[in-house]
Coordinates of C-alpha atoms in Angstrom, one line a residue:
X272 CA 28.0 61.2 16.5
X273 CA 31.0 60.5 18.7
X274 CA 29.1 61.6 22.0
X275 CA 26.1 59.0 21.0
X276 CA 29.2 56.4 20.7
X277 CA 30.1 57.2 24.3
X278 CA 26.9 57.2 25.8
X279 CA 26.2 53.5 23.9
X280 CA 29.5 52.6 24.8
X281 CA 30.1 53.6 28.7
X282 CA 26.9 54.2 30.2
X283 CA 28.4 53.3 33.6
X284 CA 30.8 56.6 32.9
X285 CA 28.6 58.9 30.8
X286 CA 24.9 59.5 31.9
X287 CA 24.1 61.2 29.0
X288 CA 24.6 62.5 25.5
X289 CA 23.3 65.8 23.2
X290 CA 23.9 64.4 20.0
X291 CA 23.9 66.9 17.5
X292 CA 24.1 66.4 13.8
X293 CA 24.9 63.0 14.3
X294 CA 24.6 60.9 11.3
X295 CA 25.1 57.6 13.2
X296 CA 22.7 55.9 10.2
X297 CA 24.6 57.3 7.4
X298 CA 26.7 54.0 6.8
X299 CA 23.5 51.9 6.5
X300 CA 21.1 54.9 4.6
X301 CA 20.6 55.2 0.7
X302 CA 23.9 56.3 -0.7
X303 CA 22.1 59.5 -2.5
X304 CA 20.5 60.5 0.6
X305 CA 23.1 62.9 1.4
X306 CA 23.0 65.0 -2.2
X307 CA 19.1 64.8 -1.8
X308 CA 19.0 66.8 1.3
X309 CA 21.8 69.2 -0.4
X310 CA 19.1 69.6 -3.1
X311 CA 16.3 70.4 -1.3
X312 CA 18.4 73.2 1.0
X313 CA 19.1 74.5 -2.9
X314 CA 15.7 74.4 -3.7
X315 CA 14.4 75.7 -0.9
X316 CA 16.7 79.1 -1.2
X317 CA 15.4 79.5 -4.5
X318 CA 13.2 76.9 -6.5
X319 CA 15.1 77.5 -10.1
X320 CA 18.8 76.8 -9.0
X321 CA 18.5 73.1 -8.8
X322 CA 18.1 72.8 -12.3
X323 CA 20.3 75.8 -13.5
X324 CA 23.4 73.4 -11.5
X325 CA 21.9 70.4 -13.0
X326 CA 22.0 71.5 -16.5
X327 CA 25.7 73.1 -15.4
X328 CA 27.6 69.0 -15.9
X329 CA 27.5 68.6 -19.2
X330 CA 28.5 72.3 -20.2
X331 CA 31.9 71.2 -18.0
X332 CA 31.5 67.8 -20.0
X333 CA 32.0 69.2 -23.1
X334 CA 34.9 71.8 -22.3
X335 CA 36.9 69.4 -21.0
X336 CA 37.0 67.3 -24.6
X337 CA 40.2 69.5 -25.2
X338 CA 42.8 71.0 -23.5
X339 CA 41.5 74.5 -24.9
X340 CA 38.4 74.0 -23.0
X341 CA 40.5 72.4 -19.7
X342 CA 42.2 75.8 -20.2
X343 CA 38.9 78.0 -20.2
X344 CA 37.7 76.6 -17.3
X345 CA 40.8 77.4 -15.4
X346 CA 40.6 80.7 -16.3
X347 CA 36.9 81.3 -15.6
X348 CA 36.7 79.4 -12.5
X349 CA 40.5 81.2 -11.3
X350 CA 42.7 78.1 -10.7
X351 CA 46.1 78.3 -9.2
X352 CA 47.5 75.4 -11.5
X353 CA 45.8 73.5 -14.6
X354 CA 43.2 71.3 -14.3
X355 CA 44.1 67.5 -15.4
X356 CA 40.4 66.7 -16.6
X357 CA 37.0 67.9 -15.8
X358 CA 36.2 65.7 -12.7
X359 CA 38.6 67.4 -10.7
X360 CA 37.1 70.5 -10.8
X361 CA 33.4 69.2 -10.9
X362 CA 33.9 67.0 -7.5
X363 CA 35.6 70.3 -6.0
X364 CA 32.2 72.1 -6.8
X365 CA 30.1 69.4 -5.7
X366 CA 32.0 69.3 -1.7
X367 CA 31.7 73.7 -2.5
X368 CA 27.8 72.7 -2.2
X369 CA 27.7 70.3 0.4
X370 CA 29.5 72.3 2.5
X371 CA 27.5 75.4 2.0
X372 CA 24.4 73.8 2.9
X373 CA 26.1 72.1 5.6
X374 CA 26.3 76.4 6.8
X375 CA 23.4 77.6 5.8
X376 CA 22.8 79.6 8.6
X377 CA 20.5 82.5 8.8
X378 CA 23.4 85.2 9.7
X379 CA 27.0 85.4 8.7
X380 CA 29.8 82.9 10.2
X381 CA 33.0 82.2 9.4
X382 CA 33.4 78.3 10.3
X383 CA 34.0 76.7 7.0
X384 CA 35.1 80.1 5.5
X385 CA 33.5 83.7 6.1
X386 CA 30.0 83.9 5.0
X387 CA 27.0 86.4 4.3
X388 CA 23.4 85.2 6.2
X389 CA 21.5 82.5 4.5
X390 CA 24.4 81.8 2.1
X391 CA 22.8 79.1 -0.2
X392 CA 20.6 81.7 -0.9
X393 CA 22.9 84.4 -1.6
X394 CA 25.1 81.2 -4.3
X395 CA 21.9 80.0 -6.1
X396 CA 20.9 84.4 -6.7
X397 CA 24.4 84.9 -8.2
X398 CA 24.1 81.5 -10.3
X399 CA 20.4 82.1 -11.6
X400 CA 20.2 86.1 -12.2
X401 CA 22.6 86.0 -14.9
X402 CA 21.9 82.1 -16.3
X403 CA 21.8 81.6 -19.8
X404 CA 21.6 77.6 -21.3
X405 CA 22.5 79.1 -24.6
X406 CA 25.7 80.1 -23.6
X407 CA 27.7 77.9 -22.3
X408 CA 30.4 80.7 -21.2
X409 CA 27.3 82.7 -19.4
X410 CA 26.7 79.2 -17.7
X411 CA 30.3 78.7 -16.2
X412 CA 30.3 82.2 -15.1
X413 CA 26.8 82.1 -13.5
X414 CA 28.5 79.2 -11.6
X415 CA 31.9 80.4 -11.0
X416 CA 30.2 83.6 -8.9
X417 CA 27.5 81.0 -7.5
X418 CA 30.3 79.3 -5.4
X419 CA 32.7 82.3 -5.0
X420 CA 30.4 83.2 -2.4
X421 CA 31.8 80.2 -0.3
X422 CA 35.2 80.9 -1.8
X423 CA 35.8 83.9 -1.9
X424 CA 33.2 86.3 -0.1
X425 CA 36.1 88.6 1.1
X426 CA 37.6 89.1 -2.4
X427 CA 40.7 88.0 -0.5
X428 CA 42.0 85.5 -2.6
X429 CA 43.8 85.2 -5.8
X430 CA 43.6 81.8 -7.3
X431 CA 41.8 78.7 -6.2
X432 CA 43.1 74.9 -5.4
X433 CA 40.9 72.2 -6.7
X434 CA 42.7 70.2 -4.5
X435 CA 40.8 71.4 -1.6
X436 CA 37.3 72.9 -0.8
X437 CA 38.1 74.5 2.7
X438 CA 39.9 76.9 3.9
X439 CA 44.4 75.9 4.4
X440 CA 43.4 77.2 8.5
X441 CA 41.0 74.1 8.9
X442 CA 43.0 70.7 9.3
X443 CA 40.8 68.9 6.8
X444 CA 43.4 65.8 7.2
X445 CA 42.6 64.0 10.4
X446 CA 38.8 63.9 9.1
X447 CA 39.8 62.9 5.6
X448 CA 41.3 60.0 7.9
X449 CA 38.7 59.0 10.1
X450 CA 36.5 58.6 6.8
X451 CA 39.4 56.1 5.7
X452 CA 39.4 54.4 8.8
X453 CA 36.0 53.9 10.8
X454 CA 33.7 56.9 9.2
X455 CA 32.7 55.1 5.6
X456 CA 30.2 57.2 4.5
X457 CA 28.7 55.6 1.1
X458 CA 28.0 58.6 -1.3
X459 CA 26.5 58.4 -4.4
X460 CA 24.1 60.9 -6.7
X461 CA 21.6 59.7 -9.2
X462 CA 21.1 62.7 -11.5
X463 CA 17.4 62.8 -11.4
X464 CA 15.6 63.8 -7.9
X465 CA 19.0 65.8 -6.9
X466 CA 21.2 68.8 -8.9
X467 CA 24.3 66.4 -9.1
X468 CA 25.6 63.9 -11.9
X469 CA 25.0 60.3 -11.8
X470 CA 27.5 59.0 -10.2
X471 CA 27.5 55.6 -8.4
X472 CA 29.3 54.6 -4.9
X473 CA 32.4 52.9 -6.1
X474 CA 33.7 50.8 -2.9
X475 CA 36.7 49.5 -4.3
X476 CA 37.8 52.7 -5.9
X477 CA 37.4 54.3 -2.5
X478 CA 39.4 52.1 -1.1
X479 CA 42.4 52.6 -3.4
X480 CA 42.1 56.4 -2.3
X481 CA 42.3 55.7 1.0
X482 CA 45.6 53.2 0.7
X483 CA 47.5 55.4 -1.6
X484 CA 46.7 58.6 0.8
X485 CA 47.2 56.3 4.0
X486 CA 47.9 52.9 3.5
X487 CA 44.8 52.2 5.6
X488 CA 42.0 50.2 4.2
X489 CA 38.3 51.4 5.4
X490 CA 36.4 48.9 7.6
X491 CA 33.5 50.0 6.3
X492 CA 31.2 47.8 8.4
X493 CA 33.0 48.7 11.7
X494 CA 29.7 51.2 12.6
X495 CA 27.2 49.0 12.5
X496 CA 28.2 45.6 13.8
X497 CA 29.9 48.3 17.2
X498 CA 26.6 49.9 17.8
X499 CA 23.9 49.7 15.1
X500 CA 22.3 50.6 11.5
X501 CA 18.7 51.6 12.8
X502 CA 16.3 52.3 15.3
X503 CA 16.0 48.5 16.1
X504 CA 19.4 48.0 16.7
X505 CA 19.8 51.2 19.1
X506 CA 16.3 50.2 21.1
X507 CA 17.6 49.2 24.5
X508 CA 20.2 52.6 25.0
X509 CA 18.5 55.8 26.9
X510 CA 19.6 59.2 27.6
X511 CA 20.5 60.0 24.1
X512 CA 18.6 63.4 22.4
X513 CA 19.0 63.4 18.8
X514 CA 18.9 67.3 17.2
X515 CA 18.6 67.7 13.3
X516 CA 18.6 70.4 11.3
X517 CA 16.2 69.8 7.8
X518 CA 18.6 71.8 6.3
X519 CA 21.8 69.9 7.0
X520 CA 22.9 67.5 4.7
X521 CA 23.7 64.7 7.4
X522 CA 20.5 64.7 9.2
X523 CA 19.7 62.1 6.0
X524 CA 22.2 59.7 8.4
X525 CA 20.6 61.2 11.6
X526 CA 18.0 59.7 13.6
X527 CA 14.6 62.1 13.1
X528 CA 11.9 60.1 14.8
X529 CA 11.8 58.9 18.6
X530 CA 13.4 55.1 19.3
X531 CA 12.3 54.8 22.7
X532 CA 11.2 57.3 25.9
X533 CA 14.6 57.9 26.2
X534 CA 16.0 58.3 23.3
X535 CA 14.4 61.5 21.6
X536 CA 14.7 63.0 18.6
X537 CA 14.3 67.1 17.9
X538 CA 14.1 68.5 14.4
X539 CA 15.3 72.2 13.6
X540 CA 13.2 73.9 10.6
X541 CA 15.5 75.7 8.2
X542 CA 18.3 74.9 10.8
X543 CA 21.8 73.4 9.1
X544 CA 24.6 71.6 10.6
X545 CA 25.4 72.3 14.5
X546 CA 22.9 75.2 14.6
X547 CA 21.7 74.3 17.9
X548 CA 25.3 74.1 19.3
X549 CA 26.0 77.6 18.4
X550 CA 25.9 80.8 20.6
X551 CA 22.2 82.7 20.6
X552 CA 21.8 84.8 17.7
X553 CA 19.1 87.0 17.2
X554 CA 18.3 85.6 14.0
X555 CA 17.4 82.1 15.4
X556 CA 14.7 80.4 14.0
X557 CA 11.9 79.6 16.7
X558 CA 12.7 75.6 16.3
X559 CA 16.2 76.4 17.3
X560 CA 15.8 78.1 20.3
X561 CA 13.1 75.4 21.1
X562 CA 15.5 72.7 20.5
X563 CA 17.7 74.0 22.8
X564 CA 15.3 73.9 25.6
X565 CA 14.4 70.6 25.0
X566 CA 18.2 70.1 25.2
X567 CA 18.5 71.3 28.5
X568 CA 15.3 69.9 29.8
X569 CA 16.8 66.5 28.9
X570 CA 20.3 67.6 30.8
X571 CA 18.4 68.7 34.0
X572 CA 16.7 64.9 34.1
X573 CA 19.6 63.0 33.5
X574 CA 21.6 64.5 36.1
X575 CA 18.0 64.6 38.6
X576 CA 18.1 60.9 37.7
X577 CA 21.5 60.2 38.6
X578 CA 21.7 62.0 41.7
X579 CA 18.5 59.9 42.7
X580 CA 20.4 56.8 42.1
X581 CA 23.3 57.9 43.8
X582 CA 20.9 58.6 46.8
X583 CA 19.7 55.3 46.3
X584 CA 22.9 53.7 46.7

């Protein structure tokens, strides 16, 4: 996103930009756009485990009616400290989600934590083989070793934090920032086309987050009135090449279709965030390694161009 920005910004300086993942149209999309494309990477992996997480809410719903239940979830899902309500630990396995489509990748990583290949897969297996709506106990547990494949794939650790969803190695704080600065991303679910609960984007709510953690207040329309909310907007930049993954949550902010004859746009079958950017693997997809050649293809022409205009001058 931020090397789109620079190209848009100083194209005297920069002749050119790979931008990867970029979801420069996620502050101007559908706020449930986001949880939709989380939905369909679950789906895809394995057709059932959208509906066996959808189900999951209200069984959290009712446990958290008492402090017994608050209690039973803490032990189940391994908490370092006691939960204060339900919604903290169902927003902590909502982000677990996101972020494991967000590195779905097709063999193991460690970026967001260590992983096994295809690790949406692997979570929705451990949350469906097991699944039982009658019991509500056999449904936290189908869930607790759904995302303790993100967690925990090691066996490593002890106890869990519902105060964060990554890894203590990762400096989560500086983007936590920028999304309270310049980086308002509106999320929302709507309960019915994705796995999540309902829940609507609450602005002002948001807001108070951000100025108690910060005493910053999010300028929400910053994005757009600095360099544009859709294809119109963006019409008259160039040298910009615009690589998706369909598997990647924020390619639903990303541009997926061509603007202009310089300003393309590559999409990556089963690919998730950044897979492009990655070192070869021998497990790449075929759309991977192909957007990668178009990537340097579009390198090689920018930098043919520009050494023509230099000549020129």
């Amino acid at each position: 996103m931020l090397a789109a920005w620079f190209r848009m910004k100083y194209p005297n300086l920069i002749t050119g930009a790979i931008a990867a993942s970029a979801p420069i149209w996620q502050f101007s999309t559908d706020c449930d756009a986001f949880q939709s494309v989380v939905t369909f990477s679950f789906k895809k992996s394995k057709s059932d485990c959208p509906d066996a997480i959808r189900f999951s809410w209200d069984v959290f719903n009712q446990y958290g009616k008492s402090d017994e239940g608050l209690a039973k979830l803490g032990e189940v899902f391994q908490l370092c400290k006691p939960l204060k309500n339900s919604k903290q630990l169902k927003d902590w396995i909502a982000d677990i989600y996101g972020n494991t489509a967000m590195v779905n990748y097709p063999y193991g990583t460690n970026f967001l934590a260590t992983l096994p290949p295809w690790p949406v897969r692997v979570m929705c297996n451990n949350i469906t083989k097991s699944f039982n709506k009658s019991d509500s106990l056999s449904v936290l547990r189908s869930i607790y070793n759904g995302i303790n494949v993100f967690l925990n794939y090691t066996g490593n650790v002890n106890c869990f934090d519902v105060d964060s969803d990554t890894p203590s190695d990762i400096n989560m704080i500086s983007w936590t920032y920028q999304t309270c600065t310049e980086f308002v991303f509106p999320m929302c679910s709507n309960g019915i086309e994705d796995m999540f609960e309902k829940q609507d984007w609450d602005p002002l709510a948001y807001n108070k987050d951000c100025y108690d953690q910060f005493k910053t207040m999010p300028r929400e329309e910053w994005p757009i009135i600095n360099y544009g909310g859709n294809s119109h907007d963006i019409r008259y930049h160039s040298n910009i090449l615009f690589s998706n993954g369909n598997l990647d949550p924020w390619s639903a902010g990303g541009v997926l279709n061509d603007v202009n004859e310089k300003l393309k746009a590559v999409i990556i079958e089963n690919g998730a965030h950044h897979l492009d950017l990655r070192e070869s693997n021998e497990k790449d997809p075929d759309s991977v390694i192909f957007a990668r050649l178009k990537e340097i293809e579009a390198i090689n022409t920018w930098i043919q161009d520009h050494l023509k205009f230099l000549r020129i001058d």
